[in-house]
Each structure stands twice: as C-alpha cells, then as structure tokens.
Coordinates of C-alpha atoms in Angstrom, one line a residue:
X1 CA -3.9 4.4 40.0
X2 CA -2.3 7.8 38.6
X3 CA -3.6 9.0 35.9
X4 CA -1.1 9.2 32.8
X5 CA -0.6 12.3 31.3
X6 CA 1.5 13.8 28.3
X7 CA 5.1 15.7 28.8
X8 CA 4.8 19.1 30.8
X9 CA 6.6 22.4 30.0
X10 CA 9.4 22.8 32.9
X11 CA 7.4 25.4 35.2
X12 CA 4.2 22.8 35.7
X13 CA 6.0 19.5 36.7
X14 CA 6.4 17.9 39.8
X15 CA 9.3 17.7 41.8
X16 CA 10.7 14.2 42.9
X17 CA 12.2 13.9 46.3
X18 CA 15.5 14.5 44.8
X19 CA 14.0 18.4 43.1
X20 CA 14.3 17.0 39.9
X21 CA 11.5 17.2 37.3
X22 CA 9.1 14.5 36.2
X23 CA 8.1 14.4 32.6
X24 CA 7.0 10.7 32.3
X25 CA 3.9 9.6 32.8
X26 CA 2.6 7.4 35.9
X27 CA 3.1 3.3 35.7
X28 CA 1.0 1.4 37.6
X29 CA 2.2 -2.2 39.0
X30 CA 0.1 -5.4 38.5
X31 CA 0.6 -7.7 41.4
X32 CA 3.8 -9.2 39.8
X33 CA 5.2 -5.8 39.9
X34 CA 5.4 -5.4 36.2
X35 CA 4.9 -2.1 35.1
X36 CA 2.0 -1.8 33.0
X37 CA 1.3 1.8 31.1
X38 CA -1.9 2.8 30.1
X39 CA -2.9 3.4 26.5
X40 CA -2.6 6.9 24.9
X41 CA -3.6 7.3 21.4
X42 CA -3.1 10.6 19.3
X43 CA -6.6 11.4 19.4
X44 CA -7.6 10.4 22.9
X45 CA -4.5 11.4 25.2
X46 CA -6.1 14.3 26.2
X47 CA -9.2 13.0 27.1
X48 CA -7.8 10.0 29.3
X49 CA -5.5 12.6 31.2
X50 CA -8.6 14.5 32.2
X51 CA -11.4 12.3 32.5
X52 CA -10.3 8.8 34.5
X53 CA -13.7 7.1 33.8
X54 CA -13.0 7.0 29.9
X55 CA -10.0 4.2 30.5
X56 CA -13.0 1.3 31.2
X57 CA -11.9 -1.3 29.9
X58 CA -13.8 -2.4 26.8
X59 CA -15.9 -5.3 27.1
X60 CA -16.3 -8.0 24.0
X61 CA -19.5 -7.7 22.4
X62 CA -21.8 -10.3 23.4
X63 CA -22.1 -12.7 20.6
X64 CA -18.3 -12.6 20.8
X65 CA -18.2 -13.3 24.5
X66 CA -19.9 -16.1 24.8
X67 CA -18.1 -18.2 22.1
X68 CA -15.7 -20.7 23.7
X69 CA -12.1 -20.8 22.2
X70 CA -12.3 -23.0 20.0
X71 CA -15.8 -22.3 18.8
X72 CA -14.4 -18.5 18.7
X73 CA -11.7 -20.1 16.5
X74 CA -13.2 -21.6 14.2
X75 CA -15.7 -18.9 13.2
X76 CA -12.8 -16.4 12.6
X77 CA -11.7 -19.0 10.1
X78 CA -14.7 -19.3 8.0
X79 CA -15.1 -15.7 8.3
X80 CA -11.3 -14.5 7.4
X81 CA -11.8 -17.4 4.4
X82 CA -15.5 -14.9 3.5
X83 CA -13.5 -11.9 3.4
X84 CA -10.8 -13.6 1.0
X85 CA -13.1 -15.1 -1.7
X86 CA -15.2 -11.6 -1.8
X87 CA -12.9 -9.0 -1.5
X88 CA -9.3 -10.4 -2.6
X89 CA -10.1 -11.9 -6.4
X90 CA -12.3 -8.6 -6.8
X91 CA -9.6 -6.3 -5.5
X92 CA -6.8 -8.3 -8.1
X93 CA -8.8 -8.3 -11.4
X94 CA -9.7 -4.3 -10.8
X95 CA -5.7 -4.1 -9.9
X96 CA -4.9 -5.5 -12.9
X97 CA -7.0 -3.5 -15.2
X98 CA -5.7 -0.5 -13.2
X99 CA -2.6 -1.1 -14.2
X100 CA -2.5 -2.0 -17.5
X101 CA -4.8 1.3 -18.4
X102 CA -1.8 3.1 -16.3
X103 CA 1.4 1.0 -18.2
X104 CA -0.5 0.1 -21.5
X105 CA 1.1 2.9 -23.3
X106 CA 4.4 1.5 -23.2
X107 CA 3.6 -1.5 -25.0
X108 CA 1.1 0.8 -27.0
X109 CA 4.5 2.4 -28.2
X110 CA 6.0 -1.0 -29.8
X111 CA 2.4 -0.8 -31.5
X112 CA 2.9 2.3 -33.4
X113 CA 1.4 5.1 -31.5
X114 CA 4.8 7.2 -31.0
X115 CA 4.6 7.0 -35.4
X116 CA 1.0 7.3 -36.0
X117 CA 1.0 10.3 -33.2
X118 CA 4.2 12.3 -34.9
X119 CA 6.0 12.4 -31.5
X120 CA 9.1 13.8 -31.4
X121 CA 12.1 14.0 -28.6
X122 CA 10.8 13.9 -25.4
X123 CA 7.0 14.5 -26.2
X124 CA 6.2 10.1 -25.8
X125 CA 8.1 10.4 -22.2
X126 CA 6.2 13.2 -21.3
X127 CA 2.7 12.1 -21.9
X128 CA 4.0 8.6 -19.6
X129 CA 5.1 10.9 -16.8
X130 CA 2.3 13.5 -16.8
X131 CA -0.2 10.6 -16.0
X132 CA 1.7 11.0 -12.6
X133 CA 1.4 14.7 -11.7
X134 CA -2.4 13.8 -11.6
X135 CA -1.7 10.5 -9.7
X136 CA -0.2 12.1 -6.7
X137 CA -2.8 15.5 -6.4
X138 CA -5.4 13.1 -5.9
X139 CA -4.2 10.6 -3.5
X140 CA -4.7 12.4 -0.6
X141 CA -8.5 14.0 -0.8
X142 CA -9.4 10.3 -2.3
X143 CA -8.1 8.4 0.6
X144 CA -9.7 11.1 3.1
X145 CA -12.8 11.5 1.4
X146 CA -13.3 6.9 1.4
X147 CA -12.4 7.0 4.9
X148 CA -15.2 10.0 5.4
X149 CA -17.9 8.0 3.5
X150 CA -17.0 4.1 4.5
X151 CA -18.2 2.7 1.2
X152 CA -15.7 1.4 -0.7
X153 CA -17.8 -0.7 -2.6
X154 CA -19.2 2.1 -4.0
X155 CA -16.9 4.5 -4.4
X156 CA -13.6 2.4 -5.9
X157 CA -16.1 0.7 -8.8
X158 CA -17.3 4.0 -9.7
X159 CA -14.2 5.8 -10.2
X160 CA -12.8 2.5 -12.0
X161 CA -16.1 3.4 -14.8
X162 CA -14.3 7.1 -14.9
X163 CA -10.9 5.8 -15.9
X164 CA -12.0 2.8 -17.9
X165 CA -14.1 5.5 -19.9
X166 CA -10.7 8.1 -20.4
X167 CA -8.6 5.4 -20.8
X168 CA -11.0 4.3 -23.9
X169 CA -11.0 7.7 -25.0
X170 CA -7.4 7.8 -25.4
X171 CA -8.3 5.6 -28.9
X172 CA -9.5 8.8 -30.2
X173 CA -5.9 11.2 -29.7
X174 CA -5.4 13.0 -33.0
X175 CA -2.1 14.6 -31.4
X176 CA 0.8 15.3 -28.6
X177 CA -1.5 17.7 -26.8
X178 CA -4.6 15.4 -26.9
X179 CA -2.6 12.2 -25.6
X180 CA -1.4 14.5 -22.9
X181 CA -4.8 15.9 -21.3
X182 CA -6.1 12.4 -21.5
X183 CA -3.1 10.9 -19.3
X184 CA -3.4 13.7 -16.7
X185 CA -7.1 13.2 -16.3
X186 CA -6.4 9.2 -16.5
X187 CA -3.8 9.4 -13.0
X188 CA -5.9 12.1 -11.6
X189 CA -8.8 9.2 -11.3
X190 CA -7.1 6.1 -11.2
X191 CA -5.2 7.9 -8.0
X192 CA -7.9 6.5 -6.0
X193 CA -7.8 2.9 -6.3
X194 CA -4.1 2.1 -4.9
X195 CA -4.0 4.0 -2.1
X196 CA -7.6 3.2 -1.4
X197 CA -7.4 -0.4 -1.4
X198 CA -4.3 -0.4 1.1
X199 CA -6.6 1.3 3.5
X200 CA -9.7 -0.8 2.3
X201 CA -7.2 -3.8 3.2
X202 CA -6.4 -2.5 6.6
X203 CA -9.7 -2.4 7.6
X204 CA -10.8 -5.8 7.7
X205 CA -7.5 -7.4 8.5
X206 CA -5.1 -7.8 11.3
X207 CA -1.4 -7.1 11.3
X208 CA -0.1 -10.7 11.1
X209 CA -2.7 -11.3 7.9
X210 CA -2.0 -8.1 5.9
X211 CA 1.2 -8.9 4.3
X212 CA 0.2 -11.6 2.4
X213 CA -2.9 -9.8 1.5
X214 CA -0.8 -7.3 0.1
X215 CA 1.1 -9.5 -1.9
X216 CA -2.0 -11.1 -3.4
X217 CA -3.2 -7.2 -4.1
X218 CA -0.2 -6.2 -5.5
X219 CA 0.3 -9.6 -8.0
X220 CA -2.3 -7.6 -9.6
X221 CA 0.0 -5.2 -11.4
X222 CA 3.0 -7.6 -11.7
X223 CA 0.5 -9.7 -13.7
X224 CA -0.7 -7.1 -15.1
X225 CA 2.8 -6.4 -16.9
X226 CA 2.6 -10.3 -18.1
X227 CA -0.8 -9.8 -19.9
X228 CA 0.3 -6.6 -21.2
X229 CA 2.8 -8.0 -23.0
X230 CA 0.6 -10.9 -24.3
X231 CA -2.3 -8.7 -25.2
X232 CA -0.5 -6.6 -26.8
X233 CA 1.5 -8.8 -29.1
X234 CA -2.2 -10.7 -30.0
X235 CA -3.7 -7.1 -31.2
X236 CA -0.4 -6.2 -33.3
X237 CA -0.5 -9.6 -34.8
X238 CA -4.1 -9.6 -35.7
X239 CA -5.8 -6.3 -35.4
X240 CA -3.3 -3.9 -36.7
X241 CA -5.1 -1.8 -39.4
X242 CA -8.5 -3.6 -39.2
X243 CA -11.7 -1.4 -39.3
X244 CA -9.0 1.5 -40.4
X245 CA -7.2 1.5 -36.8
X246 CA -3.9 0.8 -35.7
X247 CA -2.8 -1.7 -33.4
X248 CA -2.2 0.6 -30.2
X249 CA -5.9 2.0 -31.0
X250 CA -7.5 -1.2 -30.4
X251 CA -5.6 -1.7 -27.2
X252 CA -6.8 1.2 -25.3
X253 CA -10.3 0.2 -26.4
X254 CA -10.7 -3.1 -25.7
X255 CA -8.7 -2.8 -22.4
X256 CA -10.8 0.4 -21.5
X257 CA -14.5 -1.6 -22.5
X258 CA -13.3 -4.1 -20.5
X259 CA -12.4 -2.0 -17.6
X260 CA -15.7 -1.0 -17.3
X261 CA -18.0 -4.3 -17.8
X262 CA -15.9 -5.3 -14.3
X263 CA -16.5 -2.5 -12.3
X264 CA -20.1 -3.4 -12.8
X265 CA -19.6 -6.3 -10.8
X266 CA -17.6 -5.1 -8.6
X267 CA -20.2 -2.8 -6.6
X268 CA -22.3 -5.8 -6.1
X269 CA -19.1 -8.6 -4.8
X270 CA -17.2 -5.8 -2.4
X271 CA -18.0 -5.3 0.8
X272 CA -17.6 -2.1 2.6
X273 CA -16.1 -1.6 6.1
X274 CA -17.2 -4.2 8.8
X275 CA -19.7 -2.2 10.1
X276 CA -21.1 -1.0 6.6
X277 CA -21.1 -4.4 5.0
X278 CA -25.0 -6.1 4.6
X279 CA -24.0 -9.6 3.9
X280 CA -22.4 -10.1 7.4
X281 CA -24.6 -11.8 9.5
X282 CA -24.4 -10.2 13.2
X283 CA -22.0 -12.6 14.5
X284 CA -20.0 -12.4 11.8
X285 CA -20.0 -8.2 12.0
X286 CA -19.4 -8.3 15.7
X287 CA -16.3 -11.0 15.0
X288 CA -15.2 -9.0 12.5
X289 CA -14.6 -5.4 14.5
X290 CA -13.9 -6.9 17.8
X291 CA -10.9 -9.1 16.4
X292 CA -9.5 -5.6 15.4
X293 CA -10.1 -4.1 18.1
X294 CA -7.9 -7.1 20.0
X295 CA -5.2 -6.8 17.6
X296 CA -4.0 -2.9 18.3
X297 CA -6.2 -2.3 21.1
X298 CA -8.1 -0.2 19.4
X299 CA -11.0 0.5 17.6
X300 CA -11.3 1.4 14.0
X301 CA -13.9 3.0 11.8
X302 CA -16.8 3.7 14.0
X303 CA -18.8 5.9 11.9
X304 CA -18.1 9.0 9.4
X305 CA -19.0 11.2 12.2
X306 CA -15.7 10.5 13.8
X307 CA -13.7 11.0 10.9
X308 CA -12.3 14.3 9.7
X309 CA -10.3 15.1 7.1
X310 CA -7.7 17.7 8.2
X311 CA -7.2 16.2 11.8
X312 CA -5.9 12.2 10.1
X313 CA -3.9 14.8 8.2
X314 CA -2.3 16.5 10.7
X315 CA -1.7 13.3 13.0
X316 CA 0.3 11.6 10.4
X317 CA 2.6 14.3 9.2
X318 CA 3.4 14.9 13.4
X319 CA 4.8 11.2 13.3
X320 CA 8.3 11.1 12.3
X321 CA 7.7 7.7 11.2
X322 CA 5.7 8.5 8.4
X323 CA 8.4 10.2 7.3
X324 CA 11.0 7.3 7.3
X325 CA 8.3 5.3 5.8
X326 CA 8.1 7.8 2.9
X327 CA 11.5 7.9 2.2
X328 CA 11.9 4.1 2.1
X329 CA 8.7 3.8 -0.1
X330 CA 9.7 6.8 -2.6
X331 CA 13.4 4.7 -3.1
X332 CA 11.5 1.6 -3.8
X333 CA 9.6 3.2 -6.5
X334 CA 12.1 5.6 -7.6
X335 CA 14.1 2.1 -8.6
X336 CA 11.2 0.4 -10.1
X337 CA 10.5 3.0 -12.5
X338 CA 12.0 0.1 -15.1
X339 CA 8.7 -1.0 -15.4
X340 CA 7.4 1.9 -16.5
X341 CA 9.5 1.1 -20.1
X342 CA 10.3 -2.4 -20.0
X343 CA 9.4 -3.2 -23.0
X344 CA 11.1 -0.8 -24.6
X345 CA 14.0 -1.9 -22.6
X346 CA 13.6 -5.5 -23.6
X347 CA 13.7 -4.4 -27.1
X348 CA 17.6 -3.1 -26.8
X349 CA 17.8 -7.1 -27.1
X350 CA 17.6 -7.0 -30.7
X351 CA 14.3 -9.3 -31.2
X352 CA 11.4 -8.1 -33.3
X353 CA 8.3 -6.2 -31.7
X354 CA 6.7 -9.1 -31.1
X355 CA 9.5 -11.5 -29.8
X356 CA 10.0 -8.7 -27.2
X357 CA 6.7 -8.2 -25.9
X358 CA 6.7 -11.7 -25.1
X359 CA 10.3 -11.4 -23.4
X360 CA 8.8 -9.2 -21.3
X361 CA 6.0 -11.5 -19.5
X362 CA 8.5 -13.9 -17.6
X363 CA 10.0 -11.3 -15.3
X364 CA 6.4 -10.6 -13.8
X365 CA 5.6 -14.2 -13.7
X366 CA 9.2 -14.8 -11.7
X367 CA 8.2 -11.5 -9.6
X368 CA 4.4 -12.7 -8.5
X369 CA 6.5 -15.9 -7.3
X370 CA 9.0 -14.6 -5.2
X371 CA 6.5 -11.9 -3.9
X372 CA 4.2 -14.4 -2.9
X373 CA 6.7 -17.0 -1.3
X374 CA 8.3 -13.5 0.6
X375 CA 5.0 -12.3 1.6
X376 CA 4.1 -15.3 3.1
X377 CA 7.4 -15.8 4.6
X378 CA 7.2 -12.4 6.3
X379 CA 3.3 -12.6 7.8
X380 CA 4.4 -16.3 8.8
X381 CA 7.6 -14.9 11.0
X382 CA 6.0 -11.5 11.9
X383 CA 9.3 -10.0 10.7
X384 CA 9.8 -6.9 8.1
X385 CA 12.4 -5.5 7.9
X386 CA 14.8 -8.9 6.7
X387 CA 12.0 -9.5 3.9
X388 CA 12.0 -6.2 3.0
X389 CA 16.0 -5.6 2.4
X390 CA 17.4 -8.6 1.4
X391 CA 15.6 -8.5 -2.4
X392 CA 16.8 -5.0 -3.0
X393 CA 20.4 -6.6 -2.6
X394 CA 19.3 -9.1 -5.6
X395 CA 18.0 -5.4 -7.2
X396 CA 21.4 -4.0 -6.7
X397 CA 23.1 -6.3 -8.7
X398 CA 20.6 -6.5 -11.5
X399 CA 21.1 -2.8 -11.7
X400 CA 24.8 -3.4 -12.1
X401 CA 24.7 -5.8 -14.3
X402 CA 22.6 -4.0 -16.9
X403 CA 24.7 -1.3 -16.9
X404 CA 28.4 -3.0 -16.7
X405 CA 27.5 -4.9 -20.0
X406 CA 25.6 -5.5 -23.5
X407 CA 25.5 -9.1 -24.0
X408 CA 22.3 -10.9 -24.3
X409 CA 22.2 -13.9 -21.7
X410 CA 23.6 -11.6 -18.6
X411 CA 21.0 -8.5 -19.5
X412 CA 18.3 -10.6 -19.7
X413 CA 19.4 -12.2 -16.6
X414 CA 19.3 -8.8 -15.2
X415 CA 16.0 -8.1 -16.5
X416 CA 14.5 -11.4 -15.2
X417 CA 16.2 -10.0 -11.3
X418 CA 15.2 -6.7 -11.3
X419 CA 11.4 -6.2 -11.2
X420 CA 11.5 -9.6 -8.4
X421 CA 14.7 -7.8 -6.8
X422 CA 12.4 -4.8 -6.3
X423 CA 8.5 -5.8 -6.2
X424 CA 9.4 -8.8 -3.5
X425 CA 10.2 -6.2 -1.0
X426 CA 7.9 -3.1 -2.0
X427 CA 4.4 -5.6 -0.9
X428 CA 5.7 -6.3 2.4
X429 CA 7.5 -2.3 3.1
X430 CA 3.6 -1.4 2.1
X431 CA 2.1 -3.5 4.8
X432 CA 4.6 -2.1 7.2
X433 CA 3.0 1.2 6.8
X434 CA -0.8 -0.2 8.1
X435 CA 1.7 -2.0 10.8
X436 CA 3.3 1.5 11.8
X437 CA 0.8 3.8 11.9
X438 CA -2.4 1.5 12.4
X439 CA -4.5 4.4 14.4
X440 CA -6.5 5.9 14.2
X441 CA -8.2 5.4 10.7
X442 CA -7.9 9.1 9.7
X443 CA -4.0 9.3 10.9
X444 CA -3.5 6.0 8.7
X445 CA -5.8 6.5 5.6
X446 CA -3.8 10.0 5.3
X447 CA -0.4 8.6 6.1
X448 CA -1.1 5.7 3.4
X449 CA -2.3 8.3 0.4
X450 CA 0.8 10.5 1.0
X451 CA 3.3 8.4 1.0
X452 CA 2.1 6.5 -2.2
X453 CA 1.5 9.9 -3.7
X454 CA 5.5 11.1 -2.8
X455 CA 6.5 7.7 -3.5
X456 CA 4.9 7.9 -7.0
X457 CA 6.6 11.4 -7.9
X458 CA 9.4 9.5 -8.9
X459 CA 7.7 8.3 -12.1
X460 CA 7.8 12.1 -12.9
X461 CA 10.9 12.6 -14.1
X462 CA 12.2 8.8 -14.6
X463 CA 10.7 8.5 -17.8
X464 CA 13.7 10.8 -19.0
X465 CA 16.0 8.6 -17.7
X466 CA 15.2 6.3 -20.5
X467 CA 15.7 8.0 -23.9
X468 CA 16.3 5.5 -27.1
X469 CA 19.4 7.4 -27.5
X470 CA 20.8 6.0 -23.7
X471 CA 20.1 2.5 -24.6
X472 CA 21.4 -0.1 -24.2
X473 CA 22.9 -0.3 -20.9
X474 CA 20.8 3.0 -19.7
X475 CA 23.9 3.4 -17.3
X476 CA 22.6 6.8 -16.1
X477 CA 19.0 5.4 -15.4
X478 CA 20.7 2.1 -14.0
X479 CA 23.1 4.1 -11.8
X480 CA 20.0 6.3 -10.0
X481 CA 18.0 2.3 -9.6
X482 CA 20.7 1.6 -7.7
X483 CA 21.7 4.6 -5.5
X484 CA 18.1 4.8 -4.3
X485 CA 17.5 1.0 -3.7
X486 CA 20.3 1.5 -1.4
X487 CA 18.5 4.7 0.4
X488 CA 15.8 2.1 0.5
X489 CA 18.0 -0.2 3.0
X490 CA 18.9 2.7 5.0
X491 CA 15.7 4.0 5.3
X492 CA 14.6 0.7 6.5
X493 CA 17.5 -0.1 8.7
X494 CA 16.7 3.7 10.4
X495 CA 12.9 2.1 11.1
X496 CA 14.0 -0.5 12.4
X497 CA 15.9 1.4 15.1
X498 CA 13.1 3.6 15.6
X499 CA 10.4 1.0 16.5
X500 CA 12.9 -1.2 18.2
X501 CA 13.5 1.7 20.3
X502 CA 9.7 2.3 21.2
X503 CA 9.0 -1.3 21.7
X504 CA 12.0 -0.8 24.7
X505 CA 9.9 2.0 25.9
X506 CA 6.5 0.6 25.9
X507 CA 8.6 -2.8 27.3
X508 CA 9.5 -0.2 30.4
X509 CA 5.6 1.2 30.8
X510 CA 6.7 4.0 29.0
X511 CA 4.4 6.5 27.4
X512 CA 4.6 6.4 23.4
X513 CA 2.4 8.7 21.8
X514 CA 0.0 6.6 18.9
X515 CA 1.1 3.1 20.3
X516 CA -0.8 0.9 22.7
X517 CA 0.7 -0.2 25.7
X518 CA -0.3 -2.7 28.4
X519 CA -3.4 -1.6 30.3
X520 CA -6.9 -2.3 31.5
X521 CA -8.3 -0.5 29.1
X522 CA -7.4 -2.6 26.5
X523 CA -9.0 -5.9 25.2
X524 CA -7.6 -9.4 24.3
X525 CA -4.6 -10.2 23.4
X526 CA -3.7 -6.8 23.4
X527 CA -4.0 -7.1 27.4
X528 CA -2.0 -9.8 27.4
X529 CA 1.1 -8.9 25.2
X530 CA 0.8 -5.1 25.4
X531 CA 0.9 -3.2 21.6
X532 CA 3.8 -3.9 19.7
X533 CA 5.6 -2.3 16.8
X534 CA 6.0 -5.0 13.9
X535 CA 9.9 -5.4 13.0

C-alpha cells in the first residue's frame, strides 16, 4: 500500500508514464476495486506520510468490544439518556440566566433606568452595545483556555458566580459612566459560557444528536426573552419604589442573586469531558469516547497535554470553511439584533409599559416551538442546509412587513415571525459548525469562539439602528435585517457547494485535508461509510 502524502511543490513530484506530474495522493483498492483513501487530519498528515506504522487501525476498547449489537445498543441509550438529564436541563437554566443578565437592560429601560440614570441621546444604546466589545475579546482565550483545562464543570459555574455578582452590582450605578464599566466587565465574563457550551456540547455528542441538542441549549435564551418580559412586568407592578429602589434596581438584583445560588449547583450536576467525568462508570467512559471516535473517525480530547492554544488557532483560521461559516453566522446575528430592543419595539404599539412587556413573551414562546420542531427535523434527516434557509425566508418578510407599514395586527404579526424566522435557523447553522470543522478539538474549540465572537460584533453598532426617534417602522434597521438575512442564504448556499464538493472528492479516494476518508485506520462506522461532510 503507498503511503499518502500531502501536495508537492513542482520540482519533487513524480512523473507518470505520460511526464506529467502527480500531486494526489496514493488510493489503495479494496478487493471490490473501490478506491479507498487513507485518513489525513490537520494535525497528523505529516506524521502518517512519514511513519507508515502510525495508520494501525484502532482497535475498540475492550468493554466496548465485547458487547453484542444489541447489548452495545442499548447501553448507548441509557447512557446518551445520562448525558441529557445531567448536562442538558443544567446547561438551559444557566443559558437562561445568561441571557437575561445580558438582555435585562432592555426591559430594565421600560422600568425607568434610562430616567432615574439621566441618559441622554445615544448614552442608553451605548451602554447595550458596549456589553459586546467585551463579549467578543474574550471568546477566544475562554474557549482555548476550557479546552486546555477539560473541566467544564468547573470552570463555566465559576465564571457564571463572576457575572451573577457584576450583573448584581449594576443595582448600585449612580451614572452613564458607571452603567457603562459594569456592562463591559459583564460581556467580558459572560463571553465564556456560549461559546463554551457549543464546544462542551460537541464533546459528548455525535453529529446526528447535536442539533437537537442545540436547539434545547439555545431555548434557553428564547425563553429567556419570555421570562424577561414576565419578570419584569411583576417587579414594576409590585416593587417599584419599595425599600427606596426603583423597579429596574430590583431586577438586576434578584436576577443577579439568583444567578448565583444556581451556579452553586451547577459544579456539582455537570460533568466534564468523557474522560474527566467521575460518575461514569468504566463502561459507560469507554462507550462514551469510542462512539466518538466511530462517528468522525477520530479521537477527541485525550488529555491537556495534547492541546495547545495557538496551533487549534492556526488550524481553523487555514480552513476556508470557517470563514463561510463566519459570514453566515455574523448575518444571522446581525438580523436578530431585534431582540436586543424588542421591548422597546413592542412598545411603538401604543400599549402601556406593562401591556407591552407582556406582548413581548409570545414571540419567544412561538420561536422555542418552531426551533424545536426544525431542530429535530434537521438531526432526524441529517440535512442542514434546507432547515437552515427556508426560516430566514419567513425572516425576510417579517422584516418587510415591519417596515412597509404602521398598523397594529400586521406589525405584530411581523413581530410574532421574526425572532422564529431567525432563531429556527441560527440553532441548526450552529451545529453545522461542530459538523464542519469537528477535528481536532483545538481547531474546533477555536473555530467555535471566533466565529460567535465576529458573529456577535454585530450587536456593536445595531443598537443605533433603533433610536426612539426611527420608530415605528425602524425602516433603516428593518432594511439592514433583511439585506443580511439574505447574505445569510448565500453564505449557506456557498457551504453547501463547498462540502458537496469535498464529499465528491473523498467519494473518489481523494485526499481532503481535516476530513476523514475511508481507510483501515479508522473505526466503526466510519470504516464502513467513509467521513462525510453534513449537508
């Protein structure tokens, strides 16, 4: 068998019988004469081109090896249903309270902070944006640093403490300058917890269960804009000036306090990585690796010694994919900036304070639905890119519709369409990302944190897109929604092409460089099926 090797420059190549030059690498034949390319990863091309004897195939573990099918079936089950009940419920209540400390000043707004705080022009929308400039410079180290260390469990509750703690603290703001220093410090911790917890997620599930693990992540924060909206309404209609504090004060506090009292219980519930986790019985740990290891053909966090910082880094910023994938994923936030001021958007209704902070909870409730059902659809089907486009359409129009007109029943229509028409395709575009680039764990830890981080520097500058003064049909903010939900589709239709073009090539034995293609160094049904791109 020839040993496969990366591209040459021109003056070391072979010559074939006709004097041209060879730049792709060997296929061996099985005895059906299907070609069948070995597996290159980024990190371990270089080593398999040299050293033969390191493309052994891997051998199952031997707990896992001796389990019949449906013995090895079952046991999956009860230990995929585990994973759920101790990581998922965990992951959405520290979601939720992540987002509300994030969004709470919007409703906090409606509760007479902007008044009591003497803010003038542009000084409210620039404390909400500045919370980002911290949220992106973070994402990055975080995400590097949790894939370095392997305990989540340890290190997402702690920094959920830190925020809980600012976000208390911003209860105590005197003044513009004070409201601003707390947000910056508030998105410069909370940075870690998205971004963290899509890699968290990736780490103990396969491809064709991550979507709908997403969704049930992300339902987090769309619930999260439901309870804001009925929290806040309960402290303005019953706290407001008790003990000597406004409304919007009590908010931040009791939303902070309880921020904190879960993260408690949150190092004790989470587990870590599968090899990190204590609870696991052996089986159970052995299960747990080996049916990732199937699943690319691959294995993934082995240890902090094999993880660097700068090297996942460098891996994902070489793969023009990432790039795609950040484009798509900065359009898809860029258009659901909305929710960053719904309820002040809500309010160009013309219902009181209250009435409008409740208007706001249905469109979350509609959008944890249809992000659900879509989810569900899409891990079901294995297919991405369909579930992914088709509810940006339905955001199109909602964005049109806002704009083209100020009567009640058709804005609020709009309203109700737009955060489903964007959030139902956002949960399964972020799974694609873990399906893209799924190794190694540096290369897709750092690939996950940037791209959240760009996608999130939209929120920078679309607060100013939604001055009192623009509403109510916000037609210049409306017009940008819809321009960049439409990039969006592009940049999903030009990923599309992309991987359908590499599955062609690792169809034809060919080398791609990060994927895994059919081989006998690979396990399971990766042997079987060969790596495949998810479209």
């Amino acid at each position: 068998m020839s040993t496969p090797h990366p591209s040459l420059p021109f003056w070391k190549k072979k010559k074939n019988k006709e004097g041209n030059a060879e730049d792709t690498p060997k296929i061996r034949y099985d005895g059906d004469q299907k070609p069948q390319a070995e597996h290159l990863s980024d990190t371990t091309t270089d080593i398999a081109a040299k050293d033969p004897s390191s493309r052994k195939r891997r051998e199952a573990p031997p707990l896992v090896r001796d389990l019949a099918p449906e013995e090895r079936a079952r046991l999956e089950k009860v230990l995929v249903k585990k994973i759920d009940l101790r990581l998922l419920p965990m992951l959405i209540i520290m979601y939720l309270m992540n987002y509300l400390d994030r969004n709470n000043i919007a409703a906090a707004r409606l509760a007479g902070l902007e008044e009591e705080l003497g803010l003038t022009g542009t000084q409210y929308l620039t404390c909400v944006s500045i919370l980002f400039v911290g949220y992106i410079l973070m994402q990055v180290p975080s995400n590097l640093f949790l894939n370095k260390i392997g305990r989540p469990a340890i290190y997402l509750p702690a920094c959920m403490v830190v925020w809980g703690m600012i976000s208390a603290a911003t209860a105590a703001a005197q003044s513009f300058g004070g409201l601003l220093a707390i947000r910056f410090f508030l998105g410069f911790v909370e940075a870690a917890y998205f971004p963290g917890c899509l890699f968290f997620l990736s780490s103990w599930y396969t491809r064709k269960e991550l979507g709908f693990r997403t969704a049930i992540l992300y339902s987090g924060s769309l619930m999260s804009g439901a309870f804001s909206g009925l929290i806040t309404a309960g402290i303005t209609g019953n706290l407001d000036g008790k003990r000597g504090l406004r409304a919007w004060r009590w908010l931040f506090i009791i939303e902070g306090v309880i921020t904190i009292f879960i993260a408690f219980f949150a190092v004790v519930i989470l587990p870590n990585f599968p090899r990190t986790t204590t609870w696991l019985t052996e089986n159970e740990r052995q299960l747990a690796v080996w049916r990732l290891d199937e699943d690319i053909g691959e294995d993934d966090w082995t240890g902090t010694q094999n993880q660097t910082f700068w090297h996942g880094m460098k891996l994902a910023f070489a793969d023009i994919k990432t790039w795609v994938l950040m484009v798509l994923l900065f359009c898809f936030v860029a258009s659901g900036t909305v929710t960053n001021l719904f309820p002040t958007i809500v309010q160009t209704l013309g219902y009181s304070n209250i009435i409008s902070l409740l208007l706001t909870v249905p469109p979350y409730v509609l959008g944890v639905i249809t992000t659900f059902c879509n989810s569900w659809h899409a891990d079901r089907t294995g297919e991405r890119y369909f579930h992914i486009t088709l509810p940006l359409y339905v955001a199109v129009i909602a964005f049109i519709i806002a704009a083209a007109t100020t009567k009640t029943a058709p804005r609020y229509l709009a309203m109700m369409l737009m955060i489903p028409g964007v959030y139902t395709g956002y949960v399964v575009a972020l799974a694609w990302i873990s399906n893209t680039l799924p190794r190694p764990p540096a290369k897709r830890a750092a690939a996950l944190a940037a791209i959240n981080a760009v996608s999130n520097s939209s929120s920078i500058y679309a607060s100013y897109m939604y001055p009192e003064s623009a509403g109510p049909r916000y037609i210049v903010a409306m017009s940008v929604n819809c321009v960049t939900a439409f990039i969006a589709i592009c940049a999903a239709t030009v990923l599309r092409f992309i991987l359908v073009h590499l599955n062609k090539k690792l169809d034809r034995g060919e080398l791609v460089e990060g994927a895994v293609a059919i081989g006998k160094a690979i396990p399971g049904e990766a042997a079987k099926k060969g790596f495949r791109f998810v479209l």
